[in-house]
Tab-separated table of C-alpha atoms in Angstrom:
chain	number	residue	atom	x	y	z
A	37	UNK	CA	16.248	-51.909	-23.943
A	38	UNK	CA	12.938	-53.517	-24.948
A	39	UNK	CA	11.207	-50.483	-24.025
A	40	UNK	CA	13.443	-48.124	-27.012
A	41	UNK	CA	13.281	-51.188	-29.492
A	42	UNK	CA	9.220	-50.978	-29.183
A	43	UNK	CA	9.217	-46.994	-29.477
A	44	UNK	CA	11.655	-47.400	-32.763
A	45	UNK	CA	9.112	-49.851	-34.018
A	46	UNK	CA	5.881	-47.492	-33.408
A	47	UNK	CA	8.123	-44.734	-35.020
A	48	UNK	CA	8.913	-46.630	-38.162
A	49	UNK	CA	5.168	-47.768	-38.742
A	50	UNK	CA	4.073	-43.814	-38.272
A	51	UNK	CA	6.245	-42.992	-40.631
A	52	UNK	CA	4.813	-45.687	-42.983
A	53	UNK	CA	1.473	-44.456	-42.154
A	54	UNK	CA	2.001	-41.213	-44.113
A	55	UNK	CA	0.117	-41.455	-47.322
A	56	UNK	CA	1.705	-40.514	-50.400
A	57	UNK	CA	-0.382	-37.999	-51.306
A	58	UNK	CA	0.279	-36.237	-48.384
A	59	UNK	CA	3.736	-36.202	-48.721
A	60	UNK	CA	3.124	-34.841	-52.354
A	61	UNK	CA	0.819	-32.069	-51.641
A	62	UNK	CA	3.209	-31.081	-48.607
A	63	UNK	CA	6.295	-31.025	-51.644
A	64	UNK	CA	4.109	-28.916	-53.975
A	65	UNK	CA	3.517	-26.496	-50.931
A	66	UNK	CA	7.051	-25.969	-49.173
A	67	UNK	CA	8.950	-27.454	-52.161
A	68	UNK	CA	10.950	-29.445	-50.046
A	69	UNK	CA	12.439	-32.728	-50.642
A	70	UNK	CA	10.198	-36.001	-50.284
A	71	UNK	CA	11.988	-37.642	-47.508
A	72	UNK	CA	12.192	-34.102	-45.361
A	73	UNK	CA	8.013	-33.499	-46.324
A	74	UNK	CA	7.355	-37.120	-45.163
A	75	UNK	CA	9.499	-36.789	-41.977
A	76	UNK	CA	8.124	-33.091	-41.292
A	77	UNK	CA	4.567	-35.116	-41.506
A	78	UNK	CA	5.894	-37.854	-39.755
A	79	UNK	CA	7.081	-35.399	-36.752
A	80	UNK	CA	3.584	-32.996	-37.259
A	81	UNK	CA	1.567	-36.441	-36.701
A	82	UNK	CA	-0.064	-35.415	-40.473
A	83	UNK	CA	-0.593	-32.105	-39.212
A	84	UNK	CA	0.063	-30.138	-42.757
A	85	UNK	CA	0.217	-26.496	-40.582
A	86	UNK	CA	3.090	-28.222	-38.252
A	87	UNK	CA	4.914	-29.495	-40.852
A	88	UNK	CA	5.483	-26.617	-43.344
A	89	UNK	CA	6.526	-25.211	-39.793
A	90	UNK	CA	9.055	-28.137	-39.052
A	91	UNK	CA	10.630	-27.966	-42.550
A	92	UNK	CA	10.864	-23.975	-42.556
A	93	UNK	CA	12.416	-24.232	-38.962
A	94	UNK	CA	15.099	-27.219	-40.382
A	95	UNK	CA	15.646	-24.772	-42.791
A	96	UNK	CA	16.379	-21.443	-40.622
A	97	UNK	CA	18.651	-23.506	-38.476
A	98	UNK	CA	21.041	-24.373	-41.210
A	99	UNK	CA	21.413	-21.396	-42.739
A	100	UNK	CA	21.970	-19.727	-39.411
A	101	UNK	CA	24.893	-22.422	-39.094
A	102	UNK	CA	26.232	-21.565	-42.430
A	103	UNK	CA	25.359	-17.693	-42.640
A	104	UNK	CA	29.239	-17.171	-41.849
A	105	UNK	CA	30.050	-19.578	-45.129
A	106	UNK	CA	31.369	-18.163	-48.753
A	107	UNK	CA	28.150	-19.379	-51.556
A	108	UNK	CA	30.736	-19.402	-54.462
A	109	UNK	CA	29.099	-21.735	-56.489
A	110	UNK	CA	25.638	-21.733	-57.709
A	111	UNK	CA	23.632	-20.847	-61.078
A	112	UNK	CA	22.734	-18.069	-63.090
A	113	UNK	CA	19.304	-18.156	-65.351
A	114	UNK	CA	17.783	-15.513	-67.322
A	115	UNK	CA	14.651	-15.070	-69.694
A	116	UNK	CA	12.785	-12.893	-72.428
A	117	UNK	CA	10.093	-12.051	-71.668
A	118	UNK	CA	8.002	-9.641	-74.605
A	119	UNK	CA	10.056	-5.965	-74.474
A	120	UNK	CA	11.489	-7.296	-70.955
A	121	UNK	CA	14.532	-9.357	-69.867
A	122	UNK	CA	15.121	-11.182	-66.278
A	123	UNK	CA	17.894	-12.231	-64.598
A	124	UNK	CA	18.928	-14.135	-61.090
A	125	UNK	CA	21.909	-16.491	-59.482
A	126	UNK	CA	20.569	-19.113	-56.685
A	127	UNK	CA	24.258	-18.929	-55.240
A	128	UNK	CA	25.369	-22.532	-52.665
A	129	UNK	CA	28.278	-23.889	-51.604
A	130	UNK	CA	29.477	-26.565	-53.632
A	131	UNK	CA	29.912	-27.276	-57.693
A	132	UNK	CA	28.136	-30.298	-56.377
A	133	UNK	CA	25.086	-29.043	-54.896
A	134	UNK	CA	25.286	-26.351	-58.097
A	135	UNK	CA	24.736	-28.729	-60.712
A	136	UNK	CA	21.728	-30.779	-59.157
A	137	UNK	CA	18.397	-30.884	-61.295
A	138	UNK	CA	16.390	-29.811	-58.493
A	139	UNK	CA	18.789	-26.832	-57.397
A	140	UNK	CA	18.799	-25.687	-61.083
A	141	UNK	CA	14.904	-26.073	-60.815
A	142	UNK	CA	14.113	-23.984	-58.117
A	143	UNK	CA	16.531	-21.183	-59.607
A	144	UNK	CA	14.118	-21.451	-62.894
A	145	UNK	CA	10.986	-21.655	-60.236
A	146	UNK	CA	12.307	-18.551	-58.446
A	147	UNK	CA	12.765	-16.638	-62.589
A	148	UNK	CA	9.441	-17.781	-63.097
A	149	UNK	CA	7.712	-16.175	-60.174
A	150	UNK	CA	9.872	-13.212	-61.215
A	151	UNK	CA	8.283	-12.757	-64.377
A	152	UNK	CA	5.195	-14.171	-63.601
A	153	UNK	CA	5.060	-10.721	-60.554
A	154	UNK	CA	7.156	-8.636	-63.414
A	155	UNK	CA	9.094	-7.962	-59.669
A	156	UNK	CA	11.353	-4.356	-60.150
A	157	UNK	CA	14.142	-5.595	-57.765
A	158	UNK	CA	15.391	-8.238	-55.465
A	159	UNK	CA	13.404	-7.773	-52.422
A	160	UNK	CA	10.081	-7.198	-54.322
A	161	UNK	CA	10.703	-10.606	-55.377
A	162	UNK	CA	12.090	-12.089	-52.167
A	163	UNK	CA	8.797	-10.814	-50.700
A	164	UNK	CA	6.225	-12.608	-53.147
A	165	UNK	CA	4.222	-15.549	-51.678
A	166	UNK	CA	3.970	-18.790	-53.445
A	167	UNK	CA	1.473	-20.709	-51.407
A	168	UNK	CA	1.934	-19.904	-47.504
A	169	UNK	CA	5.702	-19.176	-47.769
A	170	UNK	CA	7.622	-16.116	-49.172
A	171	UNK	CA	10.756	-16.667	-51.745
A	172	UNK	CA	12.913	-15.979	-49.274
A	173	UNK	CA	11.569	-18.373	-47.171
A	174	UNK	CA	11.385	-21.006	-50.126
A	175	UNK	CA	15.404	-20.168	-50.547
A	176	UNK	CA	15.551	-21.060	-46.717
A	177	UNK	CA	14.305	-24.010	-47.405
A	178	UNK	CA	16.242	-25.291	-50.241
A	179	UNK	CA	19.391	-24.440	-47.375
A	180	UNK	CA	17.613	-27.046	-45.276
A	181	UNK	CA	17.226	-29.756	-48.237
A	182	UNK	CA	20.508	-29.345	-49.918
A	183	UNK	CA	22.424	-28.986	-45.955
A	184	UNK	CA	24.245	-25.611	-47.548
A	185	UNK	CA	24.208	-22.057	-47.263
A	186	UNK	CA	21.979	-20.939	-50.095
A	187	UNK	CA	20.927	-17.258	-50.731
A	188	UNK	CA	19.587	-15.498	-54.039
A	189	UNK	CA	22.710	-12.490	-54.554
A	190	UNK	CA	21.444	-10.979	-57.934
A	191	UNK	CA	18.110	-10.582	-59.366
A	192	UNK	CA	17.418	-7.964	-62.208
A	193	UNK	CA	14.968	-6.981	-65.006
A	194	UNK	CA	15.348	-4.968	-68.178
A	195	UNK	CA	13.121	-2.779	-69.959
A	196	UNK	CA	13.284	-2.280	-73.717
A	197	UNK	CA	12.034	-2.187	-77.273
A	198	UNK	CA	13.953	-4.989	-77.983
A	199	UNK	CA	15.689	-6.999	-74.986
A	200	UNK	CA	18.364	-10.069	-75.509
A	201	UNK	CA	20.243	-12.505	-72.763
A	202	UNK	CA	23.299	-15.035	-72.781
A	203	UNK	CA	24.264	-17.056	-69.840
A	204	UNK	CA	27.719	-18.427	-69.951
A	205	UNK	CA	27.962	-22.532	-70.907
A	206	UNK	CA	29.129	-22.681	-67.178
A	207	UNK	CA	25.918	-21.235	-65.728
A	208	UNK	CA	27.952	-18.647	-63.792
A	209	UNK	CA	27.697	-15.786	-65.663
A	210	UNK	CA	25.426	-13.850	-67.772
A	211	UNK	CA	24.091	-10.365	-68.887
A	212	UNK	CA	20.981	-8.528	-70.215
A	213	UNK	CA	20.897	-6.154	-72.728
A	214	UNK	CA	18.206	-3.873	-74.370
A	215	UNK	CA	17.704	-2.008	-77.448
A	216	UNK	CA	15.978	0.839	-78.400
A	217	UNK	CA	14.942	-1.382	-81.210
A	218	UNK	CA	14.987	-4.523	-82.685
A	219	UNK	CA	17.695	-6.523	-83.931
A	220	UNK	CA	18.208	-10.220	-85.157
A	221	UNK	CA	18.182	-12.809	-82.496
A	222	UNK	CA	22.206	-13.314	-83.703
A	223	UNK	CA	22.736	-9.607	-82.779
A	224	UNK	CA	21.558	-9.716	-79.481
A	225	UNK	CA	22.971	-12.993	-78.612
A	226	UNK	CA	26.569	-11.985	-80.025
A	227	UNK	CA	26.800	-8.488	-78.196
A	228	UNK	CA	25.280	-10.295	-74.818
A	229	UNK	CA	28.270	-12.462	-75.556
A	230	UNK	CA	30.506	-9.497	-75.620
A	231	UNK	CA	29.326	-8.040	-72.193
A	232	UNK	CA	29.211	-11.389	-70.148
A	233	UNK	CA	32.737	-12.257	-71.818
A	234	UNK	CA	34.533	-8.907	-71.695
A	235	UNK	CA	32.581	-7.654	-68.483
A	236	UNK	CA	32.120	-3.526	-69.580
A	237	UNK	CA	31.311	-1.343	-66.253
A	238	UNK	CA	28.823	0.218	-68.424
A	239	UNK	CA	27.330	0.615	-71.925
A	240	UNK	CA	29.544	3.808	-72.631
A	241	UNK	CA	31.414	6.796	-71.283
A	242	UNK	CA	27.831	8.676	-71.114
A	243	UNK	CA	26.550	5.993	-68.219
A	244	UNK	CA	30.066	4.794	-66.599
A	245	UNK	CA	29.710	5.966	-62.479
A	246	UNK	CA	31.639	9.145	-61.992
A	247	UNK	CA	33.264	7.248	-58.889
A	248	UNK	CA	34.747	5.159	-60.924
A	249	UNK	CA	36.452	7.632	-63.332
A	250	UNK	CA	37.428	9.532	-60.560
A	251	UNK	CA	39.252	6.612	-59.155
A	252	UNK	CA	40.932	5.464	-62.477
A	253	UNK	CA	41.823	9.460	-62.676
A	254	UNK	CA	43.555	9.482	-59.479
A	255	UNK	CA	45.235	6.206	-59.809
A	256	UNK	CA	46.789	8.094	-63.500
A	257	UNK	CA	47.652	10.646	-61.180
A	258	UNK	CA	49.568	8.115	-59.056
A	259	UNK	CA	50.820	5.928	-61.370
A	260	UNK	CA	52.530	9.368	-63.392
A	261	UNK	CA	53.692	11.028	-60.010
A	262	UNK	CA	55.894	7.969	-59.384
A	263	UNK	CA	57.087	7.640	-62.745
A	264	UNK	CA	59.010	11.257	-62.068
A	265	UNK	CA	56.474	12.691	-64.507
A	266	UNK	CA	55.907	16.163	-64.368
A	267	UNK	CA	53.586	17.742	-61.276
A	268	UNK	CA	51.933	20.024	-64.658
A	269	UNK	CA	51.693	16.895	-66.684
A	270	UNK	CA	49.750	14.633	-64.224
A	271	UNK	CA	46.316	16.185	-65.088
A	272	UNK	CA	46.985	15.473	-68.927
A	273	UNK	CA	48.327	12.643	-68.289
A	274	UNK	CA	45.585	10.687	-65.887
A	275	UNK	CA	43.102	12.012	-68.719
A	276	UNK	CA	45.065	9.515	-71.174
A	277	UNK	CA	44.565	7.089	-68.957
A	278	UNK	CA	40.850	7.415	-68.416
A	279	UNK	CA	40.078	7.135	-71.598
A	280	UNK	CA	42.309	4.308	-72.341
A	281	UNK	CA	40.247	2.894	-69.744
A	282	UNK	CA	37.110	3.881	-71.196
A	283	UNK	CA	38.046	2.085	-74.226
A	284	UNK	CA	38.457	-0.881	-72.934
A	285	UNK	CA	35.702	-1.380	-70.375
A	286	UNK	CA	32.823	0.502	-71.642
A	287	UNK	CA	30.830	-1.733	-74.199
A	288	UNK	CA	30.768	0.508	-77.112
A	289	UNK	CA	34.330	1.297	-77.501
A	290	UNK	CA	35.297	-2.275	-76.922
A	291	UNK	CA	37.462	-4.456	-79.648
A	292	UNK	CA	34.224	-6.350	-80.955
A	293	UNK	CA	35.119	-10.062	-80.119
A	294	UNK	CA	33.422	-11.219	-83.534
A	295	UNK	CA	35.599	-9.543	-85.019
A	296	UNK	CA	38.413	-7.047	-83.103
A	297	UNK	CA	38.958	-4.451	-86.701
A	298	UNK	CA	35.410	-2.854	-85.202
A	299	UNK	CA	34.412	-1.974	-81.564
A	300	UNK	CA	30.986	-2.963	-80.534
A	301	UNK	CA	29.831	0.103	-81.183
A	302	UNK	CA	30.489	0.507	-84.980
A	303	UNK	CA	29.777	-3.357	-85.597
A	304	UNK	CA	26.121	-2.355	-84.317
A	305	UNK	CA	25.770	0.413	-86.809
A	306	UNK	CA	27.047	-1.810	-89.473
A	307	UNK	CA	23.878	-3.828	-89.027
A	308	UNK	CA	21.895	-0.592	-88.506
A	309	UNK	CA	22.869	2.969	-88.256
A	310	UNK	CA	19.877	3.919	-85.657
A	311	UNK	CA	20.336	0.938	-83.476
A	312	UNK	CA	21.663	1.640	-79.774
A	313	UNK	CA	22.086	0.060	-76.289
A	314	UNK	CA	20.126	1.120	-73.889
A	315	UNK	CA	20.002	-1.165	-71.201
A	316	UNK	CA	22.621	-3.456	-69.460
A	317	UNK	CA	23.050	-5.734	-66.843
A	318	UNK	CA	25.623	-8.591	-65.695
A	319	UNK	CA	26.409	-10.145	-63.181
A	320	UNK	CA	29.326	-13.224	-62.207
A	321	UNK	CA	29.722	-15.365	-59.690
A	322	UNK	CA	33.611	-15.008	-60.154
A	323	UNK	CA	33.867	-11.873	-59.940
């Protein structure tokens, strides 16, 4: 007994023998918390090498526990940037974990490495290096801090003349748009609005996936067949359909929620004839 009481002491004053500084530069350089960074040093006997290892291996082993775990919860940030829009959701666990200062932080650190690299897609920027570690490793790491699965499911990037970007009050959901040129501030915000809101497949009939016309054809198809419809009027009919579809889920034939006498389309050329569209992204956490 006197022999474990003696080791606990030695163990405590190590751990007091970690300089502050050290535990500080270690935090700037895995981002982990301070209590992990001085334990990792603690462990790595000051050793900075060992300890970025010990953090990034406390980190593996919990998100290898939780890979089989739902991330429902998380937050979704986004940015201008010049004739160029970003967006990305740090996804975790909890609504508790979500609304932490320093999970919200490292979601902003993560947009501003984005934009920083200008990175095309998600695994150009899971790839950059921020001091020894990758992003994907940093996003390990936060799943060792915060004890929860964590994991980056969305990153994208507009190009435009003229970009805009609204994230939801919620932090959950958000989109990106681009014009082909520029509008007021209010314009962009308010259509942004539209398409994180009223969640169009695409901008209009022109861009919409042909898979998913296809399927909304066929289900017309089905739906008409079992209402004893005609077999010669299930063509005409499914083409109804579509487009009814069309209306109401590509962006510019949408009721305009501003103001639902004008879709989204015609509300834009009230402000200017020429102005168009061009680019769009969204993404939800709820969806």
């Amino acid at each position: 007994m006197q022999t474990v009481n003696v080791k606990l002491i030695t163990e405590k004053h190590r751990i007091m023998e970690i300089k502050a500084a050290d535990v500080a530069k270690l935090r700037k350089m895995t981002g982990a918390g301070m209590m992990d960074c001085k334990n990792a040093l603690a462990e790595a006997n000051g050793d900075f090498e060992r300890a970025q290892e010990i953090i990034r291996e406390k980190g593996k082993l919990i998100a290898s526990k939780r890979a089989d775990r739902t991330a429902t919860e998380g937050v979704v940030v986004a940015r201008v940037e010049g004739a160029k829009a970003y967006m990305l959701c740090l996804a975790c666990e909890t609504d508790f974990v979500a609304k932490n200062e320093g999970f919200s932080a490292t979601a902003n650190e993560i947009l501003e490495i984005a934009i920083k690299n200008d990175c095309a897609d998600i695994e150009t920027l899971k790839a950059v290096k921020v001091g020894d570690q990758t992003v994907e490793e940093l996003i390990v790491v936060k799943s060792g801090q915060t004890g929860e699965k964590v994991e980056m499911p969305f990153y994208a990037r507009i190009e435009a003349a003229f970009c805009g970007c609204y994230v939801h009050m919620n932090n959950k959901l958000g989109s990106l748009l681009g014009f082909n040129k520029e509008v007021s501030a209010q314009v962009a915000k308010e259509v942004a609005m539209q398409a994180t809101a009223m969640a169009p497949v695409s901008i209009s009939k022109d861009d919409c996936p042909a898979d998913i016309i296809e399927k909304e054809r066929e289900i017309g198809r089905e739906q008409a067949r079992l209402e004893g419809k005609p077999e010669q009027m299930l063509d005409k009919i499914a083409e109804g359909k579509v487009n009814k579809f069309l209306q109401e889920n590509t962006l510019m034939n949408q009721k305009f929620v501003m103001n639902d006498k004008m879709t989204v389309e015609a509300y834009l050329k009230s402000v200017d004839p020429e102005v168009k569209v061009i680019a769009y992204k969204r993404f939800s956490l709820n969806d």
